[in-house]
PDB file of C-alpha atoms in Angstrom:
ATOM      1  CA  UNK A  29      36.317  26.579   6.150  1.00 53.00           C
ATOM      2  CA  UNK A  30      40.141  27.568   5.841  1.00 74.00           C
ATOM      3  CA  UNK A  31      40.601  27.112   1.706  1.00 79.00           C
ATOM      4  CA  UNK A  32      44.401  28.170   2.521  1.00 81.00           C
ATOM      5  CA  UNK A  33      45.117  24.932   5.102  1.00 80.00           C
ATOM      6  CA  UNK A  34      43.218  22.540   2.565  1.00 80.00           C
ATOM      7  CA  UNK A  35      45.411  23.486  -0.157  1.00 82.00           C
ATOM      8  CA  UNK A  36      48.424  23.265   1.912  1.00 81.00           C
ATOM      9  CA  UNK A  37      47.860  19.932   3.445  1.00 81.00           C
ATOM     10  CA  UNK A  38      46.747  18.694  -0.012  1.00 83.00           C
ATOM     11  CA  UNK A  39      43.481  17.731   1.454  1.00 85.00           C
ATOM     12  CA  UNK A  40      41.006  15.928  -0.619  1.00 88.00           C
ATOM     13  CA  UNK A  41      37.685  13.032   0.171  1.00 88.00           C
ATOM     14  CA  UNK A  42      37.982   9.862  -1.203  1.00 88.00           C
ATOM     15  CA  UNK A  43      34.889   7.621  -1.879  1.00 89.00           C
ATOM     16  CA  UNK A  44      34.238   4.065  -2.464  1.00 88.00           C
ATOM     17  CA  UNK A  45      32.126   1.664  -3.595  1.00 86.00           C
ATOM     18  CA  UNK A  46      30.896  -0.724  -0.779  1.00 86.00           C
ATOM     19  CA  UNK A  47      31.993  -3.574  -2.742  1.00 83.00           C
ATOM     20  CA  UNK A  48      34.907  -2.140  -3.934  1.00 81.00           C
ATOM     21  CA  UNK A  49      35.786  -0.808   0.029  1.00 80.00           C
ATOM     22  CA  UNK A  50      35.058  -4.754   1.337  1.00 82.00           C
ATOM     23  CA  UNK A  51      37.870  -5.745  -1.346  1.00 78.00           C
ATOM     24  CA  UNK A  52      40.410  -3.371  -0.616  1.00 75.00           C
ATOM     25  CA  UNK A  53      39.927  -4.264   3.188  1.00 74.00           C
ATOM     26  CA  UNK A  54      40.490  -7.796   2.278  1.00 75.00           C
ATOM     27  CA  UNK A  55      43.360  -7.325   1.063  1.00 66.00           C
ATOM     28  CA  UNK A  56      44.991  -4.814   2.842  1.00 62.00           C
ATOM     29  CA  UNK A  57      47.930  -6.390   3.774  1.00 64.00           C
ATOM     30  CA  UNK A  58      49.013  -6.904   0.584  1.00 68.00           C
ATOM     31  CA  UNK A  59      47.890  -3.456  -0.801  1.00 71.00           C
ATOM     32  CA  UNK A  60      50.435  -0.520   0.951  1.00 78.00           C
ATOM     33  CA  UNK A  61      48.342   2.913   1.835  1.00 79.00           C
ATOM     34  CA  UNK A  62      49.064   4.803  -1.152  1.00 80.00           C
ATOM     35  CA  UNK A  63      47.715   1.768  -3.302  1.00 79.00           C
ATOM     36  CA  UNK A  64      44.722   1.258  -1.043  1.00 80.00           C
ATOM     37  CA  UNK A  65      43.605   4.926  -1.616  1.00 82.00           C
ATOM     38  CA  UNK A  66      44.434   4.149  -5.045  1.00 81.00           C
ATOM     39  CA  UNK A  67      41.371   2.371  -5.350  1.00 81.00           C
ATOM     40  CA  UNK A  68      39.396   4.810  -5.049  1.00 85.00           C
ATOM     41  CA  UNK A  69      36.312   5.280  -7.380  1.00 86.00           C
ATOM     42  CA  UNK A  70      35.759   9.347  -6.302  1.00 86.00           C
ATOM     43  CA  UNK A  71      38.391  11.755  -5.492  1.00 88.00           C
ATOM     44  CA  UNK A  72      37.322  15.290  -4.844  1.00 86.00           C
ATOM     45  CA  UNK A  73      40.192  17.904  -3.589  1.00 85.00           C
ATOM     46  CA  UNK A  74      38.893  20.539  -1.368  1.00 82.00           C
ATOM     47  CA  UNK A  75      40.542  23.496  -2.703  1.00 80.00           C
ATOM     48  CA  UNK A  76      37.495  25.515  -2.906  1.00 80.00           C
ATOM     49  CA  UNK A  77      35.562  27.015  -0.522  1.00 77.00           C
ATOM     50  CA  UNK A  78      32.762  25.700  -2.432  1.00 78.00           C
ATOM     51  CA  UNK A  79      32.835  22.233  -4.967  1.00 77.00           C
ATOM     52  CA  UNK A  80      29.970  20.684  -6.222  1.00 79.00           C
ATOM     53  CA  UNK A  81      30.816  16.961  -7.360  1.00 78.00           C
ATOM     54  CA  UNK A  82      27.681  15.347  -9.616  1.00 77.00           C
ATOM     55  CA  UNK A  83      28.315  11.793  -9.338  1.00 76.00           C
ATOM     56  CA  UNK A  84      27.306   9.467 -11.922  1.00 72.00           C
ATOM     57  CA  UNK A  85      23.755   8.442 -12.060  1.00 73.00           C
ATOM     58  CA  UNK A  86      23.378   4.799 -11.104  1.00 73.00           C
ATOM     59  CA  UNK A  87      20.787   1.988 -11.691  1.00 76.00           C
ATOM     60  CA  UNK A  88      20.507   1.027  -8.162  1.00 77.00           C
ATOM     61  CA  UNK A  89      21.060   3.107  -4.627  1.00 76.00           C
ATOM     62  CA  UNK A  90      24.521   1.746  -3.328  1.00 81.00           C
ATOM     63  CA  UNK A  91      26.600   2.111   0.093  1.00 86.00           C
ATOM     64  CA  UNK A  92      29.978   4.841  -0.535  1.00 85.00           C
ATOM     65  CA  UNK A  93      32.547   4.798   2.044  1.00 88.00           C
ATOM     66  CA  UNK A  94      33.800   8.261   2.714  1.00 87.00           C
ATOM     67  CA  UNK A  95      37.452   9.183   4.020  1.00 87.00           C
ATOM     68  CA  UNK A  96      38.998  12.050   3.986  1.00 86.00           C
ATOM     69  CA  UNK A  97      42.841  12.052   3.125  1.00 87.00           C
ATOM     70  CA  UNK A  98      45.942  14.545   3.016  1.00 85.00           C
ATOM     71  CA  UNK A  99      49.096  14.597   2.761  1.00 82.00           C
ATOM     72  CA  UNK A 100      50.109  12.733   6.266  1.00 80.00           C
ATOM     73  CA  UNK A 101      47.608  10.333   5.795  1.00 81.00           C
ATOM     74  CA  UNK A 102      49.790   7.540   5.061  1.00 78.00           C
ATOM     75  CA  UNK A 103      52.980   8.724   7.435  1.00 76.00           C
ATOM     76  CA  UNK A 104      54.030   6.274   9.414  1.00 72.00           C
ATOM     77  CA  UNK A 105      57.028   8.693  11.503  1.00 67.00           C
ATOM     78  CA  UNK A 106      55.585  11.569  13.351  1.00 65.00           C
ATOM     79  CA  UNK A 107      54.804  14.930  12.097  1.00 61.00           C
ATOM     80  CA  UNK A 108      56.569  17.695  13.142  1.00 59.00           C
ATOM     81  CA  UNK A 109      54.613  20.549  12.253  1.00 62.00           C
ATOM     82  CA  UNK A 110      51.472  21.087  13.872  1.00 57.00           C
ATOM     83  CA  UNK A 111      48.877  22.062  11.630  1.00 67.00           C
ATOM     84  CA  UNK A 112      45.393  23.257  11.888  1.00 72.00           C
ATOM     85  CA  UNK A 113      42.144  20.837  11.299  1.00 74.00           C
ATOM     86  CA  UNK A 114      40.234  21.128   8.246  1.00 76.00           C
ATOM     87  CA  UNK A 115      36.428  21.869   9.020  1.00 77.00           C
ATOM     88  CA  UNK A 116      34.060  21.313   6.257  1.00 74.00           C
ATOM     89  CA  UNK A 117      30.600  20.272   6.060  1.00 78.00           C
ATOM     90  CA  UNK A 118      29.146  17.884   3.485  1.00 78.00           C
ATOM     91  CA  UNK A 119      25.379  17.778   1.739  1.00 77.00           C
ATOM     92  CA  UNK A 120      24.790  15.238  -0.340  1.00 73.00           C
ATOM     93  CA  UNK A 121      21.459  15.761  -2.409  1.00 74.00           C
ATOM     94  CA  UNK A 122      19.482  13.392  -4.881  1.00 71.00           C
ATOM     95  CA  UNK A 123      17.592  14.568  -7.297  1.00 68.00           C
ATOM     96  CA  UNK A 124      13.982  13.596  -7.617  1.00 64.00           C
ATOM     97  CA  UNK A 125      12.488  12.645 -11.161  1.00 64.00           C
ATOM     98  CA  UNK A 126      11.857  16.521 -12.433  1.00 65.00           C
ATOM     99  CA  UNK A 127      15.615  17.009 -10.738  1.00 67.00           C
ATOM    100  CA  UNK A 128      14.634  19.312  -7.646  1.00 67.00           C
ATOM    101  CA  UNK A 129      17.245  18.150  -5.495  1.00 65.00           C
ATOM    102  CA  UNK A 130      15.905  19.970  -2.586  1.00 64.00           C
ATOM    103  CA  UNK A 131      11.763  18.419  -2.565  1.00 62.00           C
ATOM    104  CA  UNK A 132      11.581  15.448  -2.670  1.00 57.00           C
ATOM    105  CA  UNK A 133       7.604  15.742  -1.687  1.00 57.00           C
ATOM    106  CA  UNK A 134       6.433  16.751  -5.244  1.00 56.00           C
ATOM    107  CA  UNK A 135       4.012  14.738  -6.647  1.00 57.00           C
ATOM    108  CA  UNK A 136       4.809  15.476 -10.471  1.00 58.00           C
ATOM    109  CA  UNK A 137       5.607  11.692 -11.537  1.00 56.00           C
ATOM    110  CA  UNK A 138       3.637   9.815  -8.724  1.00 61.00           C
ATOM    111  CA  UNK A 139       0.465  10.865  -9.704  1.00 68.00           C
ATOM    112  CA  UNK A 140      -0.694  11.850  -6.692  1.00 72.00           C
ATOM    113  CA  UNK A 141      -2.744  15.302  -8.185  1.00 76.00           C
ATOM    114  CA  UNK A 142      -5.103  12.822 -10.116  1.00 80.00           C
ATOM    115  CA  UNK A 143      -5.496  10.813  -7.053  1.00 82.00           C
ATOM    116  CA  UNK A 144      -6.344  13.135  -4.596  1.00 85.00           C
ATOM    117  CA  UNK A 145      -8.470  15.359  -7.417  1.00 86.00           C
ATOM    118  CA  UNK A 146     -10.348  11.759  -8.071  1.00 90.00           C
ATOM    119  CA  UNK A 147     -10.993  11.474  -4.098  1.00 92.00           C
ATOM    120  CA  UNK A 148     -12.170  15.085  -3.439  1.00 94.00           C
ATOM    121  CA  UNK A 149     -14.534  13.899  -6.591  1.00 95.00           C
ATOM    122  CA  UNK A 150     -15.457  10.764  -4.786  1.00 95.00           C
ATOM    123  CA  UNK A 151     -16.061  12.563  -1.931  1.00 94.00           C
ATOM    124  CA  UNK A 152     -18.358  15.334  -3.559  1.00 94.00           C
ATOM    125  CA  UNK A 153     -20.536  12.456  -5.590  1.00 95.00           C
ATOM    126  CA  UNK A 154     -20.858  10.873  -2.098  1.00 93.00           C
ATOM    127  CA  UNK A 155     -22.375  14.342  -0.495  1.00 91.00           C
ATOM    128  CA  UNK A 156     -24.891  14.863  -3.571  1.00 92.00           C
ATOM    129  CA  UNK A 157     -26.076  11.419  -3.051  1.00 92.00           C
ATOM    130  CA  UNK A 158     -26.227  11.420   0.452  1.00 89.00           C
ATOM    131  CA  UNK A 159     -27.034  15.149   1.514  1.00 88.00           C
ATOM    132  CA  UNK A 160     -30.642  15.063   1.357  1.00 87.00           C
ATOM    133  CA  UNK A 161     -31.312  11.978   2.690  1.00 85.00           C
ATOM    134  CA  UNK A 162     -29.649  13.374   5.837  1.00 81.00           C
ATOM    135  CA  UNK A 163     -30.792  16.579   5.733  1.00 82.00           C
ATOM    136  CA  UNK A 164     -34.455  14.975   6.005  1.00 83.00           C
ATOM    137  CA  UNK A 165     -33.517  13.013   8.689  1.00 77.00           C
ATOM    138  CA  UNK A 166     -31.813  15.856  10.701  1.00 76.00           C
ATOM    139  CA  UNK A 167     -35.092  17.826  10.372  1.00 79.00           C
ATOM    140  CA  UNK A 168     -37.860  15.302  11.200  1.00 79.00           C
ATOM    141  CA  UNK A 169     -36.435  14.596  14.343  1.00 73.00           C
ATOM    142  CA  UNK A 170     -37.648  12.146  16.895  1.00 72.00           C
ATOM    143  CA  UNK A 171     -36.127   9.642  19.375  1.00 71.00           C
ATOM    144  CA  UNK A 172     -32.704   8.963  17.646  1.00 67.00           C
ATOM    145  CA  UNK A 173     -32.349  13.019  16.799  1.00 66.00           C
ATOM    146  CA  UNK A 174     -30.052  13.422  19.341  1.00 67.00           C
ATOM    147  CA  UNK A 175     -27.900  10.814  18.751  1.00 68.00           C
ATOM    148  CA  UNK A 176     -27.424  12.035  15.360  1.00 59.00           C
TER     149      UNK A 176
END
């Protein structure tokens, strides 16, 4: 929300690979905060109001650890001057197949149109076959007529 604060503060999110996050915390110790942040695979700097980030497509789904970072992220003395939190909001979208990343309900590459068209068939064949047989048995009444 305030571009002007982002930029100052140096503000950027930093994303990991779940394996790659597991190592790092392993060896933390060892690793001091600017090298642990290092490591990561993503870094996006919010300097826009707006950034779109297309990450690379992957053969799998995988787990990404998020942080955000800034300049006083790894300060170990207080800071003096008291600045003004960062607001954003993130929206992570995944494309389908056709690469609507907004529906994910279309039925394109299922095949759900043949399916349901080959049901609505399967339901049609079953009222031509069945109609009159039932229609016949509607109109001659008798004991079981109002059952039916």
């Amino acid at each position: 929300e305030d571009v002007q604060t982002a930029i100052e503060k140096e503000a950027k999110l930093i994303l990991f690979r779940e394996q790659s996050w597991l190592n790092s915390q392993e060896g933390y110790d060892n690793l001091s905060c600017l090298e642990h942040l290092s490591k990561a695979q993503v870094k996006i700097a919010l300097t826009e109001e707006e950034h779109n980030h297309t990450m690379p497509e992957l053969q799998f789904p995988q787990k990404w650890h998020l942080m955000y970072v800034d300049r006083y992220t790894c300060q170990e003395s207080d800071i003096d001057t008291v600045s003004k939190d960062i607001g954003f909001q993130i929206q992570m979208f995944n494309p389908d197949a056709a690469g609507n990343a907004l529906d994910h309900f279309s039925a394109e590459k299922a095949g759900l149109h043949n399916f349901y068209f080959l049901l609505i068939l399967a339901y049609f064949v079953a009222t031509c076959i069945y109609a009159q047989p039932l229609w016949q048995t509607i109109h001659k009444g008798g004991p079981m007529h109002t059952i039916l």
